[in-house]
Tab-separated table of C-alpha atoms and ligand atoms in Angstrom:
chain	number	residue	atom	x	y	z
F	5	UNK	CA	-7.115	-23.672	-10.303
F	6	UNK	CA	-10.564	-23.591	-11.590
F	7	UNK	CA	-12.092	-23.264	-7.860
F	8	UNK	CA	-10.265	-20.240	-7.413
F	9	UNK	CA	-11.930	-17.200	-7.232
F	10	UNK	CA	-10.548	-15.597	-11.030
F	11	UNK	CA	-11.195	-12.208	-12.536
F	12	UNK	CA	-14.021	-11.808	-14.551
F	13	UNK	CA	-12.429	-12.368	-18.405
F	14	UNK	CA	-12.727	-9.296	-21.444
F	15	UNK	CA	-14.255	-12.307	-23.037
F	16	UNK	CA	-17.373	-12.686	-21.114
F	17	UNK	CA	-18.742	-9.453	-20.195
F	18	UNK	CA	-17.123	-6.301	-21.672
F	19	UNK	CA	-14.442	-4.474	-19.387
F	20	UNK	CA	-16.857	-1.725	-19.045
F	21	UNK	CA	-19.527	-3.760	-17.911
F	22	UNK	CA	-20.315	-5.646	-14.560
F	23	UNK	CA	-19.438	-5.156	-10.736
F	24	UNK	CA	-16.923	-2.510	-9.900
F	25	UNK	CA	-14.522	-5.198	-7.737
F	26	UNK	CA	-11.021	-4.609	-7.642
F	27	UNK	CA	-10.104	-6.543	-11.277
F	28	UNK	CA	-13.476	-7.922	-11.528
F	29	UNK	CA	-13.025	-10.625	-8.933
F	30	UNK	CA	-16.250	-12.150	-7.937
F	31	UNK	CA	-16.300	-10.044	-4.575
F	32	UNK	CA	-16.888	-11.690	-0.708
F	33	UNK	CA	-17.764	-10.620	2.048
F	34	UNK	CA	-16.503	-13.457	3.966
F	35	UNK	CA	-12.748	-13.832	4.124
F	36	UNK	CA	-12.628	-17.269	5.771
F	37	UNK	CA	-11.078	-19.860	2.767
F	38	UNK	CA	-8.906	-17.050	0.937
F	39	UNK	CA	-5.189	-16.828	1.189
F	40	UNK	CA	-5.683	-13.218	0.356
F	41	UNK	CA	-8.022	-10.612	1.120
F	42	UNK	CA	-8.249	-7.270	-1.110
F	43	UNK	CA	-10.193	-4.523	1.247
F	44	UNK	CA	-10.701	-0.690	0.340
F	45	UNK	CA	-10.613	1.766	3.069
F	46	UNK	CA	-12.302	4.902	2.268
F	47	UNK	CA	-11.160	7.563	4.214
F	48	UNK	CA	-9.620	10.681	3.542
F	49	UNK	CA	-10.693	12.626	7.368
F	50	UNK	CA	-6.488	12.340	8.641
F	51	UNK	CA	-5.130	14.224	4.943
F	52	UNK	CA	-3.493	17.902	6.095
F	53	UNK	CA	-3.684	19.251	2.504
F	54	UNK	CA	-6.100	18.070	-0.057
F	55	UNK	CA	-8.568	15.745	0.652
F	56	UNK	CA	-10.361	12.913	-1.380
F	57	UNK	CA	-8.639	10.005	-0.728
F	58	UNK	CA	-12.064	8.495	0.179
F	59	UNK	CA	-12.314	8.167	-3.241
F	60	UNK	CA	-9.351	5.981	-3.912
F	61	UNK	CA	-10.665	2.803	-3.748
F	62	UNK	CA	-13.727	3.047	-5.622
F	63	UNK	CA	-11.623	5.483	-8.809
F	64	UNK	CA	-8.804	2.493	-8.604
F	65	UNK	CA	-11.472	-0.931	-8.238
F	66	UNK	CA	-12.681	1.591	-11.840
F	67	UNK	CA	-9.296	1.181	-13.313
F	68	UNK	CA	-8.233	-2.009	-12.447
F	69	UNK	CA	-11.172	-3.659	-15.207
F	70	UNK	CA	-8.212	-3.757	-17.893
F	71	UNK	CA	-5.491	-5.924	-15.625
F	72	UNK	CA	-5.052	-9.526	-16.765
F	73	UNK	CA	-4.536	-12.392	-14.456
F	74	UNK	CA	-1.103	-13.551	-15.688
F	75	UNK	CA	2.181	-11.089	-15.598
F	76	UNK	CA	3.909	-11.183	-19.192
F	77	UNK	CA	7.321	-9.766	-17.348
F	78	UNK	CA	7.601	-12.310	-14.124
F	79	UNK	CA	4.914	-15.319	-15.366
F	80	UNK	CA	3.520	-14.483	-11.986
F	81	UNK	CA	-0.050	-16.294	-11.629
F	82	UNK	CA	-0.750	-15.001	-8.552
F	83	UNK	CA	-4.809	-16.322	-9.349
F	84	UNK	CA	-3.578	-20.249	-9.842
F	85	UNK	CA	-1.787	-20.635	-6.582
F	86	UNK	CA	-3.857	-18.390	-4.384
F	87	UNK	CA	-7.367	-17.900	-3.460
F	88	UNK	CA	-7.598	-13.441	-3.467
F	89	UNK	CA	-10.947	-11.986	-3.870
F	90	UNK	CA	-12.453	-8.202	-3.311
F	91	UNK	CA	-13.928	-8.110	0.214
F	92	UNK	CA	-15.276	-4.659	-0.407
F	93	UNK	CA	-14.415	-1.880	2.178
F	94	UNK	CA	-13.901	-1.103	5.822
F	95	UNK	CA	-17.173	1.160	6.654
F	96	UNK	CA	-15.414	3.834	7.968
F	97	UNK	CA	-16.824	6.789	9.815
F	98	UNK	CA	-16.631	10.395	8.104
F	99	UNK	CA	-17.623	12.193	10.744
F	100	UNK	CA	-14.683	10.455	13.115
F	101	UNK	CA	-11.070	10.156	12.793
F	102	UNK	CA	-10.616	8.163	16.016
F	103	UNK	CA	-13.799	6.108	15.508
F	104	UNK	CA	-12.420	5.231	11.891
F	105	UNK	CA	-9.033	4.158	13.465
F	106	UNK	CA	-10.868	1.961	15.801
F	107	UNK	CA	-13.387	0.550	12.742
F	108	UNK	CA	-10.044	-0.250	10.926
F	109	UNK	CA	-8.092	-2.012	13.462
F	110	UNK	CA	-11.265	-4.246	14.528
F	111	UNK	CA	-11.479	-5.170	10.982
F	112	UNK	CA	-8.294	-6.222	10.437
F	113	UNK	CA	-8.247	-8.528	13.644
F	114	UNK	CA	-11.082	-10.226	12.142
F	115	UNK	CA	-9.198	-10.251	8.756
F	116	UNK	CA	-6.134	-11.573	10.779
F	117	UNK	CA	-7.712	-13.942	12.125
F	118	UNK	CA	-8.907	-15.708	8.970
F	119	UNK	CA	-4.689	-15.763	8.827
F	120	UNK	CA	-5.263	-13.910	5.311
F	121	UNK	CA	-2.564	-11.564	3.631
F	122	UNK	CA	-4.471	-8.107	3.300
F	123	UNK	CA	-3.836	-6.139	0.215
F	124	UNK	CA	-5.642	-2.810	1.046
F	125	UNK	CA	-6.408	0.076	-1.097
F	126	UNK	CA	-6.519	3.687	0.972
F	127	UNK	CA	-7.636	6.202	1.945
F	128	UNK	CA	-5.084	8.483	3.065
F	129	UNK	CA	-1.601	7.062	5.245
F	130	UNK	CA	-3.230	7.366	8.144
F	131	UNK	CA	-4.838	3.446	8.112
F	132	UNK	CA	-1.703	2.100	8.259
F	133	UNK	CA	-1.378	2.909	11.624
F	134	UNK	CA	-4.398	0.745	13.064
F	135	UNK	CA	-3.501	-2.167	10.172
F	136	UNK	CA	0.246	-2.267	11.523
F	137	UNK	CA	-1.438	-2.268	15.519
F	138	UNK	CA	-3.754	-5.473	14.085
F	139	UNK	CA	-0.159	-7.055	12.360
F	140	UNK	CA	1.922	-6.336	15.427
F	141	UNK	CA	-0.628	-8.652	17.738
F	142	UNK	CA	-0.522	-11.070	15.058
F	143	UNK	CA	2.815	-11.205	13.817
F	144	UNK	CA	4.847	-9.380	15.883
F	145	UNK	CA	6.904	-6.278	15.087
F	146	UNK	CA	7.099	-6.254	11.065
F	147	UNK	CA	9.665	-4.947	9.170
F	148	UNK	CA	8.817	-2.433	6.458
F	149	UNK	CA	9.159	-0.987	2.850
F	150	UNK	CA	8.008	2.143	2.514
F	151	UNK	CA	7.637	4.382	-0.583
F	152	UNK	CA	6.647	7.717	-0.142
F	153	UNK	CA	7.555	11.147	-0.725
F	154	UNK	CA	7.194	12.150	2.808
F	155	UNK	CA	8.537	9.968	5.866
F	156	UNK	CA	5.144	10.467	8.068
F	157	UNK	CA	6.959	10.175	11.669
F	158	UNK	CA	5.476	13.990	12.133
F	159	UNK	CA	5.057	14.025	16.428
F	160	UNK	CA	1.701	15.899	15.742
F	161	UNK	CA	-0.047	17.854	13.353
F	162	UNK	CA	-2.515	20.607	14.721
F	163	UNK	CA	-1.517	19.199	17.662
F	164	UNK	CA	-3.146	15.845	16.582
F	165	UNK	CA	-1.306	12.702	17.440
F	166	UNK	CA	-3.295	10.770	14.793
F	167	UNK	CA	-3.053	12.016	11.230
F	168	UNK	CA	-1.734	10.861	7.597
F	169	UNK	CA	1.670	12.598	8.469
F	170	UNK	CA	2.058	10.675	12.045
F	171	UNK	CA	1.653	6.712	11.588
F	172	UNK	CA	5.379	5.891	11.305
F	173	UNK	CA	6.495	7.982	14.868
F	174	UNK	CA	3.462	6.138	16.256
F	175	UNK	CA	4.174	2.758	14.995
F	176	UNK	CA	8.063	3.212	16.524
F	177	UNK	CA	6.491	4.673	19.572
F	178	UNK	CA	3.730	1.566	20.032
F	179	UNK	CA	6.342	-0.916	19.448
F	180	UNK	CA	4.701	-1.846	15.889
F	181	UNK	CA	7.853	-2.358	13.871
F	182	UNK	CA	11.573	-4.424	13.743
F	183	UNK	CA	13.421	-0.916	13.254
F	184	UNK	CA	16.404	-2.214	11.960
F	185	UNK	CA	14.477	-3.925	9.211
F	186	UNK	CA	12.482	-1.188	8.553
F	187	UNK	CA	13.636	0.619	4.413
F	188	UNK	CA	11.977	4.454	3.405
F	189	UNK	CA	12.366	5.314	-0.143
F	190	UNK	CA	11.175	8.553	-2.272
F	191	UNK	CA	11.605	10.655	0.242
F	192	UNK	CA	12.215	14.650	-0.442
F	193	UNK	CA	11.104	18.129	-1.057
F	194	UNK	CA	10.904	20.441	1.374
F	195	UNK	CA	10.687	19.969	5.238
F	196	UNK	CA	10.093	22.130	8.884
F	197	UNK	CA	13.643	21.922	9.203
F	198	UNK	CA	17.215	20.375	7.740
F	199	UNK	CA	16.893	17.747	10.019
F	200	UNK	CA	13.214	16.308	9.689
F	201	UNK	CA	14.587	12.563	8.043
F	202	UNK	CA	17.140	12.064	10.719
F	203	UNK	CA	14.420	10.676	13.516
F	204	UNK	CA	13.906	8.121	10.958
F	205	UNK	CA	17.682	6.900	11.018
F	206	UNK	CA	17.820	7.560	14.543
F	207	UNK	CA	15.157	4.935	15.079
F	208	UNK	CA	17.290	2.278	12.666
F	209	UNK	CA	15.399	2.761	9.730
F	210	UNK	CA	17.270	3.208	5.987
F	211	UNK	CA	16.353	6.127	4.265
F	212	UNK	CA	16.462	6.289	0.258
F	213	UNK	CA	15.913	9.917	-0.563
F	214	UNK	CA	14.413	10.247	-4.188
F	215	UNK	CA	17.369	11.954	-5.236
F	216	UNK	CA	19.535	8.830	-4.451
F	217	UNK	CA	17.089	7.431	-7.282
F	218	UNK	CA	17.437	9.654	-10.375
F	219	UNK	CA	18.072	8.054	-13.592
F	220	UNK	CA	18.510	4.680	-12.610
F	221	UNK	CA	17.399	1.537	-11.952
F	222	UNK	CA	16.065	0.401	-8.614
F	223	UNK	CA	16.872	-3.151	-8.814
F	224	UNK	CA	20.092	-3.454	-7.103
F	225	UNK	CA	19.042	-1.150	-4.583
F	226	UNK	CA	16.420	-3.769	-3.858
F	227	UNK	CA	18.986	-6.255	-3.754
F	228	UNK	CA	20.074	-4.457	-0.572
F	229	UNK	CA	16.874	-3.652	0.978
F	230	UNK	CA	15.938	-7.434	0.790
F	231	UNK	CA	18.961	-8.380	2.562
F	232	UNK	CA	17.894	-5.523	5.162
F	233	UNK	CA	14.274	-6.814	5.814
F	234	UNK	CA	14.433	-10.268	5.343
F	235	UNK	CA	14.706	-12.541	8.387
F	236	UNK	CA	10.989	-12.054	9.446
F	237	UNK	CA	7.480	-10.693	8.306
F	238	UNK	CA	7.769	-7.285	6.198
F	239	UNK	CA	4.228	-5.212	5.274
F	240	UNK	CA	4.800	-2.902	2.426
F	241	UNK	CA	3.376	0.372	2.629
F	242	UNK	CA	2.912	2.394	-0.692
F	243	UNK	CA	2.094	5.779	-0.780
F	244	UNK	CA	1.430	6.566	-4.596
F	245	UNK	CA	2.869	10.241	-3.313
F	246	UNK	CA	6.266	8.525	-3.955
F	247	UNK	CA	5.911	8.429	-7.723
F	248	UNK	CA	6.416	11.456	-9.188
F	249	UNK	CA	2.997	13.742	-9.992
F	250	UNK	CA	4.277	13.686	-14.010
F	251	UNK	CA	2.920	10.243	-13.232
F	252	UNK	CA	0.660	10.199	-10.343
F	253	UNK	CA	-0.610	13.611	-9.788
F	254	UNK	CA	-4.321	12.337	-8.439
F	255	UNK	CA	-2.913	12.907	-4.671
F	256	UNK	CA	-3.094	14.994	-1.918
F	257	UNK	CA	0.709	16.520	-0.947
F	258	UNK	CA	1.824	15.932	-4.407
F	259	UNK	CA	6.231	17.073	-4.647
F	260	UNK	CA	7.769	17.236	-8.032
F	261	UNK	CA	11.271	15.020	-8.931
F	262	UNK	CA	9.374	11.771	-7.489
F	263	UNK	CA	9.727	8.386	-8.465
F	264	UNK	CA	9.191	6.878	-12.177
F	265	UNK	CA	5.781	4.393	-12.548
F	266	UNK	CA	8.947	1.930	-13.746
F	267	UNK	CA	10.935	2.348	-10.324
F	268	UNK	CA	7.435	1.786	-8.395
F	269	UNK	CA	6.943	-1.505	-10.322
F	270	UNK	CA	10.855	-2.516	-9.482
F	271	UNK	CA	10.418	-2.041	-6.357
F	272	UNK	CA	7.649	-4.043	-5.773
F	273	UNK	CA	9.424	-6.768	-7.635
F	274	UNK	CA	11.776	-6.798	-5.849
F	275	UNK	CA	10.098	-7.347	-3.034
F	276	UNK	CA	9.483	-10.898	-4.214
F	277	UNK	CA	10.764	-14.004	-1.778
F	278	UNK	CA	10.250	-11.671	1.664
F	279	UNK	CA	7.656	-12.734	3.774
F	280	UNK	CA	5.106	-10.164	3.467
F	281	UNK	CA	2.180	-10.446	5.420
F	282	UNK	CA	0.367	-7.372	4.080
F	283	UNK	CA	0.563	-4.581	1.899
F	284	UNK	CA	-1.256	-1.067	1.172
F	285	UNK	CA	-1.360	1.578	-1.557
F	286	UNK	CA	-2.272	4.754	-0.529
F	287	UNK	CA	-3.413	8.223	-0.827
F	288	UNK	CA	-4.944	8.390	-4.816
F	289	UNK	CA	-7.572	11.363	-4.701
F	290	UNK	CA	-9.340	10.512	-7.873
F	291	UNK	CA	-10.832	13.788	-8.567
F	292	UNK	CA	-7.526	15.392	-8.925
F	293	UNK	CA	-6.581	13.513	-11.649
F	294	UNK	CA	-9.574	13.122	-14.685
F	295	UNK	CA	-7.821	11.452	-16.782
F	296	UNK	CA	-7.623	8.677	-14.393
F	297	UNK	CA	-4.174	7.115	-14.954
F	298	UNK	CA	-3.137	7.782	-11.395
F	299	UNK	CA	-6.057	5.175	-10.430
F	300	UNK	CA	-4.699	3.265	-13.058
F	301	UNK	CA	-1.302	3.003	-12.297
F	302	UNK	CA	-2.215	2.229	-8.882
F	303	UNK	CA	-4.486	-0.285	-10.083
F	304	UNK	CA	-1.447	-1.824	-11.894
F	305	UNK	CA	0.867	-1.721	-8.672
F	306	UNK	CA	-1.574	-3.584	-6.677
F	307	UNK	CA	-1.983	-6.419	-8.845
F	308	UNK	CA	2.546	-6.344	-8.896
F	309	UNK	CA	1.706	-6.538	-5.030
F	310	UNK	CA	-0.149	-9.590	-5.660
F	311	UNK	CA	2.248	-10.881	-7.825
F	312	UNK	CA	4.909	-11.283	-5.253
F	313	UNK	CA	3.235	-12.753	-2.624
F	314	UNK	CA	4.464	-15.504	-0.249
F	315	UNK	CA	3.097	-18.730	-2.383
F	316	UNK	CA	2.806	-16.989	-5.743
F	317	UNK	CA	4.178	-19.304	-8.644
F	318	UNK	CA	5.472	-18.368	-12.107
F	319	UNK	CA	4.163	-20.205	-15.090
F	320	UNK	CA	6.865	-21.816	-17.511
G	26	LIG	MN1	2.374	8.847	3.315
G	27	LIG	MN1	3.216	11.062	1.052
């Protein structure tokens, strides 16, 4: 539709040229007629290891000035049947963890309120936990897909209650998610103890361990874990930590035999036909990575995110 906000065409003003918007989308800061709102969220203050993540959204909003509107695989055209534009970034506070948490979750009640899908670019894993408190009051408990090398249901870290390797044990605790519909995939490495993924399946939640992944394809599993989430709203959670650092090494706790950029992107197909109310990418530390390509394949699996959206039509 010609009165929806499109991405600025190769055609018009060179890829390399103009505003730095996620895809080139005109930008907005006023969320009020979209269907769905793309917002950064620079922080990088709740990271254990390497920081940087404050970076992510400005190194992937870089990379994403090649995408296309229209998906050659699916025929997705996720810019003809919905109104998405770049509303630019939470203003977080650098000096603040808690104050950041709060900026986030106020944000996303006002986002919420619009009755918007967000599609957020992090930061580190920790702003999932105040975007999943603003869901929960207006959704309910979600159920959720989550890719990640590490399972982030730490109890504390430092002693620290709020950090990226705590949202999930405080989204359980806070009542936040449908456990039983709640999927964890990528997970491995090393741990604290033999144990540490078992409070996860305690709590209800499926746990994929990368290992369960090797050399295959992820579709049917996906098969599975839409049967397991379906039935209500799901937010999809992607840490880019999940893909393997071969592929995505511009990241802060990066742990070899991850997932393939190709498993990443059939995943988030098949998350097509739940009823996803938001979605995040997470963790890319641009300055880790100067080549780039780990802003650029999250770039890519962004736009897949907007490709399956609730009211996304294929083209013939
Ligand atoms: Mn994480
Ligand atoms: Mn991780």
């Amino acid at each position: 539709m010609s009165d929806h906000p499109q991405p600025l065409g190769g055609n018009e003003m060179p890829r390399f040229g103009g505003i730095a918007t996620f895809m080139r989308l005109p930008g907005t800061t006023e969320p009020s007629d979209l269907d769905v709102a793309v917002v950064g969220v620079p922080l990088d203050i709740g990271t254990s290891n390497r920081p940087g993540a404050r970076f992510g959204p400005r190194g992937i909003r870089t990379e994403s000035v090649l995408i296309r509107p229209y998906n050659m695989a699916t025929r997705a055209a996720p810019f003809d049947s919905l109104r998405i534009d770049d509303t630019g970034d939470v203003a977080t506070n650098p000096f603040n963890l808690l104050d950041s948490v709060d900026r986030i979750e106020r944000r996303y009640d006002q986002l919420l309120a619009d009755d918007v899908i967000t599609v957020s670019i992090g930061g580190d894993h920790t702003i999932v936990l105040p975007i999943l408190r603003a869901m929960r009051r207006k959704h309910g408990p979600v159920g959720v897909v989550h890719v990640d090398a590490h399972t982030d249901i730490n109890d504390s870290m430092f002693g620290e209650q709020i950090t990226h390797g705590t949202p999930f044990r405080r989204a359980v605790e806070e009542g936040l998610l449908d456990c039983d519909r709640v999927v964890q995939i990528g997970v491995r490495a090393t741990g604290y103890a033999a144990d540490d993924f078992d409070w996860s399946r305690e709590q209800g939640f499926r746990v994929v361990q990368a290992e369960e992944c090797w050399h295959r394809s992820l579709t049917p599993l996906m098969e599975e874990v839409r049967e397991q989430v379906a039935g209500g709203p799901v937010y999809l959670s992607f840490d880019i930590d999940g893909l393997d650092p071969a592929f995505a090494g511009g990241t802060g706790t990066p742990e070899v035999g991850g997932l393939t950029t190709i498993q990443g992107m059939e995943i988030i197909r098949g998350c097509a036909g739940l009823d996803l109310v938001g979605c995040d990418l997470v963790e890319v530390a641009p300055a880790y990575d100067p080549t780039g390509n780990t802003s650029l394949v999250a770039a890519n699996l962004l736009y897949e995110m907007l490709c399956v959206l609730p009211g996304v039509e294929s083209r013939s």
